[in-house]
PDB file of C-alpha atoms in Angstrom:
ATOM      1  CA  MET A   1     -22.224   5.323   8.110  1.00 86.00           C
ATOM      2  CA  GLN A   2     -24.034   6.773   5.133  1.00 95.00           C
ATOM      3  CA  TYR A   3     -26.936   9.027   6.051  1.00 98.00           C
ATOM      4  CA  ALA A   4     -30.054   9.611   3.980  1.00 98.00           C
ATOM      5  CA  LEU A   5     -31.493  13.133   4.133  1.00 98.00           C
ATOM      6  CA  TYR A   6     -35.072  13.719   3.062  1.00 97.00           C
ATOM      7  CA  TYR A   7     -36.255  17.197   2.163  1.00 97.00           C
ATOM      8  CA  TRP A   8     -38.194  18.861  -0.660  1.00 95.00           C
ATOM      9  CA  THR A   9     -36.348  19.540  -3.892  1.00 94.00           C
ATOM     10  CA  GLY A  10     -35.958  23.133  -5.028  1.00 90.00           C
ATOM     11  CA  ILE A  11     -36.732  24.604  -1.595  1.00 91.00           C
ATOM     12  CA  GLN A  12     -34.160  26.494   0.475  1.00 91.00           C
ATOM     13  CA  GLY A  13     -35.727  25.766   3.831  1.00 94.00           C
ATOM     14  CA  ARG A  14     -35.253  23.914   7.102  1.00 96.00           C
ATOM     15  CA  GLY A  15     -33.387  21.065   5.444  1.00 97.00           C
ATOM     16  CA  GLU A  16     -30.487  23.427   4.847  1.00 97.00           C
ATOM     17  CA  PHE A  17     -29.671  23.514   8.557  1.00 98.00           C
ATOM     18  CA  VAL A  18     -29.034  19.763   8.384  1.00 98.00           C
ATOM     19  CA  ARG A  19     -27.125  19.915   5.097  1.00 98.00           C
ATOM     20  CA  LEU A  20     -24.685  22.441   6.539  1.00 98.00           C
ATOM     21  CA  ALA A  21     -23.801  20.110   9.401  1.00 98.00           C
ATOM     22  CA  LEU A  22     -23.293  17.153   7.052  1.00 98.00           C
ATOM     23  CA  GLU A  23     -21.225  19.224   4.636  1.00 98.00           C
ATOM     24  CA  ASP A  24     -19.092  20.854   7.331  1.00 98.00           C
ATOM     25  CA  ALA A  25     -18.216  17.452   8.773  1.00 98.00           C
ATOM     26  CA  GLY A  26     -17.590  15.848   5.372  1.00 97.00           C
ATOM     27  CA  ALA A  27     -20.201  13.206   6.175  1.00 98.00           C
ATOM     28  CA  ASP A  28     -21.260  10.561   3.682  1.00 97.00           C
ATOM     29  CA  TYR A  29     -24.894  11.298   2.843  1.00 98.00           C
ATOM     30  CA  VAL A  30     -27.427  11.098   0.045  1.00 98.00           C
ATOM     31  CA  ASP A  31     -29.948  13.884  -0.555  1.00 97.00           C
ATOM     32  CA  MET A  32     -32.722  11.433  -1.341  1.00 97.00           C
ATOM     33  CA  ALA A  33     -35.365  13.638  -2.935  1.00 96.00           C
ATOM     34  CA  ARG A  34     -32.797  15.313  -5.175  1.00 95.00           C
ATOM     35  CA  VAL A  35     -31.732  11.881  -6.426  1.00 95.00           C
ATOM     36  CA  HIS A  36     -35.087  10.076  -6.509  1.00 96.00           C
ATOM     37  CA  GLY A  37     -37.696  12.853  -6.479  1.00 97.00           C
ATOM     38  CA  ASP A  38     -40.018  14.099  -3.748  1.00 97.00           C
ATOM     39  CA  ALA A  39     -42.174  10.959  -3.933  1.00 97.00           C
ATOM     40  CA  VAL A  40     -39.415   9.017  -2.165  1.00 97.00           C
ATOM     41  CA  MET A  41     -40.528  10.682   1.098  1.00 97.00           C
ATOM     42  CA  GLN A  42     -44.177   9.630   0.938  1.00 96.00           C
ATOM     43  CA  PRO A  43     -43.879   6.088   2.386  1.00 96.00           C
ATOM     44  CA  PHE A  44     -42.228   7.587   5.477  1.00 96.00           C
ATOM     45  CA  LEU A  45     -44.866  10.317   5.806  1.00 96.00           C
ATOM     46  CA  ASP A  46     -47.636   7.701   5.414  1.00 95.00           C
ATOM     47  CA  GLY A  47     -46.090   5.483   8.085  1.00 94.00           C
ATOM     48  CA  HIS A  48     -45.333   2.657   5.655  1.00 92.00           C
ATOM     49  CA  SER A  49     -41.553   2.568   6.135  1.00 90.00           C
ATOM     50  CA  GLU A  50     -39.284   1.242   8.830  1.00 87.00           C
ATOM     51  CA  GLY A  51     -38.591   3.615  11.680  1.00 88.00           C
ATOM     52  CA  ALA A  52     -40.534   6.342  13.467  1.00 93.00           C
ATOM     53  CA  GLN A  53     -43.115   8.142  11.312  1.00 96.00           C
ATOM     54  CA  PRO A  54     -42.125  11.796  10.709  1.00 97.00           C
ATOM     55  CA  PHE A  55     -44.740  14.530  10.542  1.00 97.00           C
ATOM     56  CA  ALA A  56     -42.931  16.395   7.769  1.00 96.00           C
ATOM     57  CA  PRO A  57     -39.470  16.777   6.245  1.00 97.00           C
ATOM     58  CA  PRO A  58     -36.669  17.289   6.911  1.00 98.00           C
ATOM     59  CA  PHE A  59     -35.945  13.893   8.363  1.00 98.00           C
ATOM     60  CA  LEU A  60     -32.850  11.737   8.422  1.00 98.00           C
ATOM     61  CA  LYS A  61     -32.437   7.977   8.094  1.00 97.00           C
ATOM     62  CA  ALA A  62     -29.420   6.520   9.876  1.00 96.00           C
ATOM     63  CA  GLY A  63     -29.410   2.752   9.705  1.00 94.00           C
ATOM     64  CA  ARG A  64     -32.860   1.745  10.949  1.00 93.00           C
ATOM     65  CA  GLN A  65     -33.470   5.005  12.770  1.00 95.00           C
ATOM     66  CA  VAL A  66     -35.594   7.811  11.345  1.00 97.00           C
ATOM     67  CA  ILE A  67     -35.124  11.169  13.067  1.00 98.00           C
ATOM     68  CA  ALA A  68     -37.316  14.177  12.305  1.00 98.00           C
ATOM     69  CA  GLN A  69     -37.210  17.845  13.383  1.00 98.00           C
ATOM     70  CA  VAL A  70     -34.058  19.890  12.747  1.00 98.00           C
ATOM     71  CA  ALA A  71     -33.064  20.254  16.397  1.00 98.00           C
ATOM     72  CA  ALA A  72     -33.482  16.522  17.056  1.00 98.00           C
ATOM     73  CA  ILE A  73     -31.506  15.625  13.919  1.00 98.00           C
ATOM     74  CA  LEU A  74     -28.635  17.915  14.887  1.00 98.00           C
ATOM     75  CA  ASP A  75     -28.657  16.645  18.461  1.00 98.00           C
ATOM     76  CA  PHE A  76     -28.389  13.107  17.059  1.00 98.00           C
ATOM     77  CA  LEU A  77     -25.628  13.967  14.568  1.00 98.00           C
ATOM     78  CA  GLY A  78     -23.642  16.281  16.827  1.00 97.00           C
ATOM     79  CA  PRO A  79     -21.606  13.740  18.834  1.00 97.00           C
ATOM     80  CA  THR A  80     -20.823  11.508  15.847  1.00 96.00           C
ATOM     81  CA  LEU A  81     -19.799  14.399  13.584  1.00 97.00           C
ATOM     82  CA  ASP A  82     -17.882  16.171  16.380  1.00 97.00           C
ATOM     83  CA  LEU A  83     -20.211  19.144  16.124  1.00 98.00           C
ATOM     84  CA  VAL A  84     -21.172  19.436  19.777  1.00 97.00           C
ATOM     85  CA  PRO A  85     -19.231  19.388  23.057  1.00 95.00           C
ATOM     86  CA  GLN A  86     -19.121  15.945  24.674  1.00 92.00           C
ATOM     87  CA  ALA A  87     -20.355  16.985  28.134  1.00 95.00           C
ATOM     88  CA  ALA A  88     -24.066  16.275  28.586  1.00 96.00           C
ATOM     89  CA  SER A  89     -24.676  19.757  29.974  1.00 96.00           C
ATOM     90  CA  ARG A  90     -23.061  21.381  26.927  1.00 95.00           C
ATOM     91  CA  ARG A  91     -24.974  19.147  24.550  1.00 97.00           C
ATOM     92  CA  MET A  92     -28.188  20.231  26.278  1.00 98.00           C
ATOM     93  CA  GLN A  93     -27.151  23.864  25.912  1.00 97.00           C
ATOM     94  CA  ALA A  94     -26.565  23.340  22.186  1.00 98.00           C
ATOM     95  CA  LEU A  95     -30.033  21.823  21.825  1.00 98.00           C
ATOM     96  CA  GLN A  96     -31.549  24.728  23.738  1.00 98.00           C
ATOM     97  CA  LEU A  97     -29.895  27.235  21.410  1.00 98.00           C
ATOM     98  CA  GLN A  98     -30.970  25.291  18.335  1.00 98.00           C
ATOM     99  CA  LEU A  99     -34.556  25.325  19.556  1.00 98.00           C
ATOM    100  CA  THR A 100     -34.306  29.091  20.052  1.00 98.00           C
ATOM    101  CA  ILE A 101     -33.126  29.406  16.457  1.00 98.00           C
ATOM    102  CA  ALA A 102     -36.100  27.245  15.454  1.00 98.00           C
ATOM    103  CA  ASP A 103     -38.422  29.662  17.266  1.00 98.00           C
ATOM    104  CA  LEU A 104     -37.114  32.544  15.175  1.00 98.00           C
ATOM    105  CA  VAL A 105     -37.294  30.504  11.960  1.00 98.00           C
ATOM    106  CA  ALA A 106     -40.962  29.799  12.704  1.00 96.00           C
ATOM    107  CA  GLU A 107     -41.587  33.520  13.177  1.00 97.00           C
ATOM    108  CA  VAL A 108     -39.751  34.228   9.922  1.00 97.00           C
ATOM    109  CA  HIS A 109     -42.087  31.871   8.080  1.00 95.00           C
ATOM    110  CA  ASP A 110     -45.147  33.429   9.707  1.00 94.00           C
ATOM    111  CA  THR A 111     -43.996  36.856   8.575  1.00 95.00           C
ATOM    112  CA  HIS A 112     -44.912  36.112   4.967  1.00 95.00           C
ATOM    113  CA  HIS A 113     -47.699  33.650   5.842  1.00 94.00           C
ATOM    114  CA  PRO A 114     -49.349  35.255   8.886  1.00 93.00           C
ATOM    115  CA  ILE A 115     -52.846  33.856   8.289  1.00 94.00           C
ATOM    116  CA  ALA A 116     -52.330  30.356   6.902  1.00 93.00           C
ATOM    117  CA  ALA A 117     -49.523  28.375   5.307  1.00 90.00           C
ATOM    118  CA  SER A 118     -52.063  26.996   2.839  1.00 90.00           C
ATOM    119  CA  LYS A 119     -52.791  30.454   1.395  1.00 91.00           C
ATOM    120  CA  TYR A 120     -50.553  32.216  -1.124  1.00 91.00           C
ATOM    121  CA  TYR A 121     -48.572  35.228   0.035  1.00 92.00           C
ATOM    122  CA  GLU A 122     -50.626  37.345  -2.370  1.00 92.00           C
ATOM    123  CA  ASP A 123     -53.753  36.438  -0.375  1.00 93.00           C
ATOM    124  CA  GLN A 124     -52.361  37.879   2.871  1.00 94.00           C
ATOM    125  CA  LYS A 125     -50.119  40.755   1.822  1.00 92.00           C
ATOM    126  CA  SER A 126     -51.651  43.439   4.042  1.00 93.00           C
ATOM    127  CA  GLU A 127     -51.418  41.185   7.105  1.00 95.00           C
ATOM    128  CA  ALA A 128     -47.857  40.271   6.151  1.00 94.00           C
ATOM    129  CA  ARG A 129     -46.872  43.947   6.034  1.00 95.00           C
ATOM    130  CA  ALA A 130     -48.059  44.443   9.604  1.00 94.00           C
ATOM    131  CA  ARG A 131     -46.350  41.244  10.781  1.00 95.00           C
ATOM    132  CA  ALA A 132     -43.116  42.215   9.002  1.00 95.00           C
ATOM    133  CA  ALA A 133     -43.023  45.603  10.724  1.00 95.00           C
ATOM    134  CA  ALA A 134     -43.128  43.879  14.110  1.00 96.00           C
ATOM    135  CA  MET A 135     -40.469  41.409  12.974  1.00 96.00           C
ATOM    136  CA  ARG A 136     -38.116  44.166  11.792  1.00 96.00           C
ATOM    137  CA  ASP A 137     -38.609  46.497  14.733  1.00 96.00           C
ATOM    138  CA  GLU A 138     -39.087  44.128  17.670  1.00 97.00           C
ATOM    139  CA  ARG A 139     -38.354  40.466  17.079  1.00 97.00           C
ATOM    140  CA  LEU A 140     -35.102  40.628  15.105  1.00 98.00           C
ATOM    141  CA  PRO A 141     -33.353  42.941  17.592  1.00 98.00           C
ATOM    142  CA  LYS A 142     -34.576  40.772  20.481  1.00 98.00           C
ATOM    143  CA  PHE A 143     -33.438  37.407  19.067  1.00 98.00           C
ATOM    144  CA  LEU A 144     -30.227  38.590  17.425  1.00 98.00           C
ATOM    145  CA  GLY A 145     -29.340  40.727  20.419  1.00 98.00           C
ATOM    146  CA  TYR A 146     -29.626  37.616  22.596  1.00 98.00           C
ATOM    147  CA  PHE A 147     -27.182  35.671  20.417  1.00 98.00           C
ATOM    148  CA  GLU A 148     -24.789  38.636  20.265  1.00 98.00           C
ATOM    149  CA  GLN A 149     -24.846  38.832  24.071  1.00 98.00           C
ATOM    150  CA  LEU A 150     -24.280  35.077  24.293  1.00 97.00           C
ATOM    151  CA  LEU A 151     -21.224  35.290  22.047  1.00 98.00           C
ATOM    152  CA  LYS A 152     -19.782  38.108  24.124  1.00 98.00           C
ATOM    153  CA  ALA A 153     -20.268  36.124  27.333  1.00 97.00           C
ATOM    154  CA  ASN A 154     -18.488  33.085  25.874  1.00 96.00           C
ATOM    155  CA  GLY A 155     -15.316  34.583  24.475  1.00 96.00           C
ATOM    156  CA  GLY A 156     -16.666  36.246  21.333  1.00 97.00           C
ATOM    157  CA  ARG A 157     -16.167  33.485  18.761  1.00 97.00           C
ATOM    158  CA  HIS A 158     -18.583  30.624  19.480  1.00 98.00           C
ATOM    159  CA  PRO A 159     -21.810  30.396  21.495  1.00 97.00           C
ATOM    160  CA  LEU A 160     -20.450  27.227  23.145  1.00 97.00           C
ATOM    161  CA  ARG A 161     -16.803  28.395  23.250  1.00 96.00           C
ATOM    162  CA  GLU A 162     -15.966  25.900  20.493  1.00 97.00           C
ATOM    163  CA  HIS A 163     -17.228  25.183  17.001  1.00 97.00           C
ATOM    164  CA  SER A 164     -20.577  23.395  16.936  1.00 98.00           C
ATOM    165  CA  TYR A 165     -23.660  22.909  14.831  1.00 98.00           C
ATOM    166  CA  VAL A 166     -25.054  26.033  16.513  1.00 98.00           C
ATOM    167  CA  ASP A 167     -22.427  28.126  14.674  1.00 98.00           C
ATOM    168  CA  LEU A 168     -23.549  26.578  11.385  1.00 98.00           C
ATOM    169  CA  SER A 169     -27.215  27.206  12.128  1.00 98.00           C
ATOM    170  CA  LEU A 170     -26.527  30.826  13.036  1.00 98.00           C
ATOM    171  CA  PHE A 171     -24.719  31.183   9.711  1.00 98.00           C
ATOM    172  CA  GLN A 172     -27.777  29.891   7.858  1.00 98.00           C
ATOM    173  CA  LEU A 173     -30.102  32.079   9.904  1.00 98.00           C
ATOM    174  CA  LEU A 174     -28.059  35.230   9.295  1.00 98.00           C
ATOM    175  CA  SER A 175     -27.629  34.454   5.603  1.00 98.00           C
ATOM    176  CA  GLY A 176     -31.351  33.961   5.224  1.00 98.00           C
ATOM    177  CA  LEU A 177     -32.217  37.140   7.090  1.00 98.00           C
ATOM    178  CA  GLY A 178     -29.736  39.064   4.943  1.00 97.00           C
ATOM    179  CA  TYR A 179     -31.597  37.854   1.859  1.00 97.00           C
ATOM    180  CA  MET A 180     -35.062  38.422   3.305  1.00 97.00           C
ATOM    181  CA  PHE A 181     -34.468  41.802   4.959  1.00 97.00           C
ATOM    182  CA  PRO A 182     -31.386  43.343   3.297  1.00 97.00           C
ATOM    183  CA  ARG A 183     -32.196  46.910   4.316  1.00 97.00           C
ATOM    184  CA  ARG A 184     -33.090  46.033   7.888  1.00 97.00           C
ATOM    185  CA  MET A 185     -30.066  43.795   8.358  1.00 97.00           C
ATOM    186  CA  GLN A 186     -27.790  46.492   6.946  1.00 97.00           C
ATOM    187  CA  ALA A 187     -29.019  48.744   9.732  1.00 96.00           C
ATOM    188  CA  LEU A 188     -28.648  46.032  12.382  1.00 97.00           C
ATOM    189  CA  TRP A 189     -25.162  44.759  11.473  1.00 98.00           C
ATOM    190  CA  PRO A 190     -23.288  47.550  13.325  1.00 98.00           C
ATOM    191  CA  THR A 191     -24.980  46.392  16.532  1.00 98.00           C
ATOM    192  CA  LEU A 192     -24.036  42.735  15.881  1.00 98.00           C
ATOM    193  CA  PRO A 193     -20.264  42.694  15.266  1.00 98.00           C
ATOM    194  CA  LEU A 194     -19.685  39.286  16.861  1.00 98.00           C
ATOM    195  CA  LEU A 195     -22.483  37.624  14.921  1.00 98.00           C
ATOM    196  CA  ARG A 196     -21.239  39.138  11.692  1.00 98.00           C
ATOM    197  CA  ALA A 197     -17.716  37.881  12.380  1.00 98.00           C
ATOM    198  CA  LEU A 198     -19.063  34.407  13.166  1.00 98.00           C
ATOM    199  CA  LYS A 199     -20.959  34.366   9.873  1.00 98.00           C
ATOM    200  CA  ASP A 200     -17.786  35.307   7.988  1.00 98.00           C
ATOM    201  CA  ARG A 201     -15.735  32.616   9.747  1.00 98.00           C
ATOM    202  CA  VAL A 202     -18.245  29.865   9.043  1.00 98.00           C
ATOM    203  CA  GLU A 203     -18.408  30.890   5.403  1.00 98.00           C
ATOM    204  CA  GLN A 204     -14.649  30.335   5.154  1.00 98.00           C
ATOM    205  CA  ARG A 205     -14.580  26.866   6.712  1.00 98.00           C
ATOM    206  CA  PRO A 206     -13.279  24.420   4.067  1.00 98.00           C
ATOM    207  CA  GLY A 207     -16.330  22.171   3.957  1.00 98.00           C
ATOM    208  CA  ILE A 208     -18.766  25.078   3.967  1.00 98.00           C
ATOM    209  CA  ALA A 209     -16.824  27.117   1.378  1.00 98.00           C
ATOM    210  CA  ALA A 210     -16.771  24.106  -0.962  1.00 98.00           C
ATOM    211  CA  TYR A 211     -20.473  23.505  -0.416  1.00 98.00           C
ATOM    212  CA  LEU A 212     -21.437  27.139  -1.020  1.00 98.00           C
ATOM    213  CA  ALA A 213     -19.484  27.099  -4.296  1.00 98.00           C
ATOM    214  CA  SER A 214     -21.172  23.894  -5.470  1.00 97.00           C
ATOM    215  CA  GLU A 215     -24.450  23.220  -7.251  1.00 94.00           C
ATOM    216  CA  ARG A 216     -25.691  21.479  -4.113  1.00 94.00           C
ATOM    217  CA  ARG A 217     -26.259  24.839  -2.416  1.00 96.00           C
ATOM    218  CA  LEU A 218     -29.567  26.242  -3.594  1.00 94.00           C
ATOM    219  CA  ALA A 219     -29.930  29.988  -3.873  1.00 94.00           C
ATOM    220  CA  PHE A 220     -32.440  31.636  -1.576  1.00 95.00           C
ATOM    221  CA  ASN A 221     -35.763  32.017  -3.357  1.00 92.00           C
ATOM    222  CA  THR A 222     -39.441  32.687  -2.764  1.00 89.00           C
ATOM    223  CA  ASN A 223     -40.229  29.002  -2.269  1.00 88.00           C
ATOM    224  CA  GLY A 224     -38.365  28.661   1.011  1.00 91.00           C
ATOM    225  CA  ILE A 225     -38.462  29.957   4.569  1.00 95.00           C
ATOM    226  CA  PHE A 226     -36.485  33.140   3.879  1.00 97.00           C
ATOM    227  CA  ARG A 227     -38.290  35.084   1.154  1.00 96.00           C
ATOM    228  CA  HIS A 228     -37.442  38.535  -0.099  1.00 96.00           C
ATOM    229  CA  TYR A 229     -40.468  40.706  -0.766  1.00 95.00           C
ATOM    230  CA  PRO A 230     -39.305  44.358  -0.955  1.00 95.00           C
ATOM    231  CA  GLU A 231     -42.494  45.634   0.659  1.00 94.00           C
ATOM    232  CA  LEU A 232     -41.776  43.548   3.782  1.00 96.00           C
ATOM    233  CA  ASP A 233     -38.320  45.092   4.164  1.00 95.00           C
ATOM    234  CA  GLY A 234     -39.823  48.508   4.795  1.00 86.00           C
ATOM    235  CA  GLU A 235     -39.332  49.811   1.256  1.00 65.00           C
ATOM    236  CA  LYS A 236     -41.810  52.379   0.047  1.00 52.00           C
TER     237      LYS A 236
END
């Protein structure tokens, strides 16, 4: 089956979690907005296309089905792309972990947009500084420490004891945090040896390595979820 992925062009955001799964599995897919422009998404968002109406991208079209929300998309793709254990209980665990990653991604976004997503970062810089301090000192150690503990409890290599889309999502999360908070992550890495090793292993997987070296992989930038503003990394 050929999949159609819909996400904004030029933005390194939530759509990347889905792209990594498709690329790792060597799936046949079309990045619709990159081929046809962002306007190709509007009929779906207006409810004028076949399938369930998504609230916002990313969403995936598979045959007549339209699936929105990263965790739901990955739960749908996982069995077909062999990116999740087959047992129902393990699939549920993968979804739970993906939703936990989504919680942190939401907090990451709110770090640089703590008042309103509709306002520019420059309109909320002082509030963002305060939010970033809490993110660096409290939230990152809590979330990343949880995943480090989970790896340790499951053999040290994979959260689910075998490769899954959760590994790929953790890679994207850690890569984004390394871009957004380079100084803070440099201090945290010694406490996260298993997560760092997982990130390195995923980066070397054939499909991922080829994708990262291609033009399809957008560089992190200040239009996406993970944004580097030096003042939010604790720099004076």
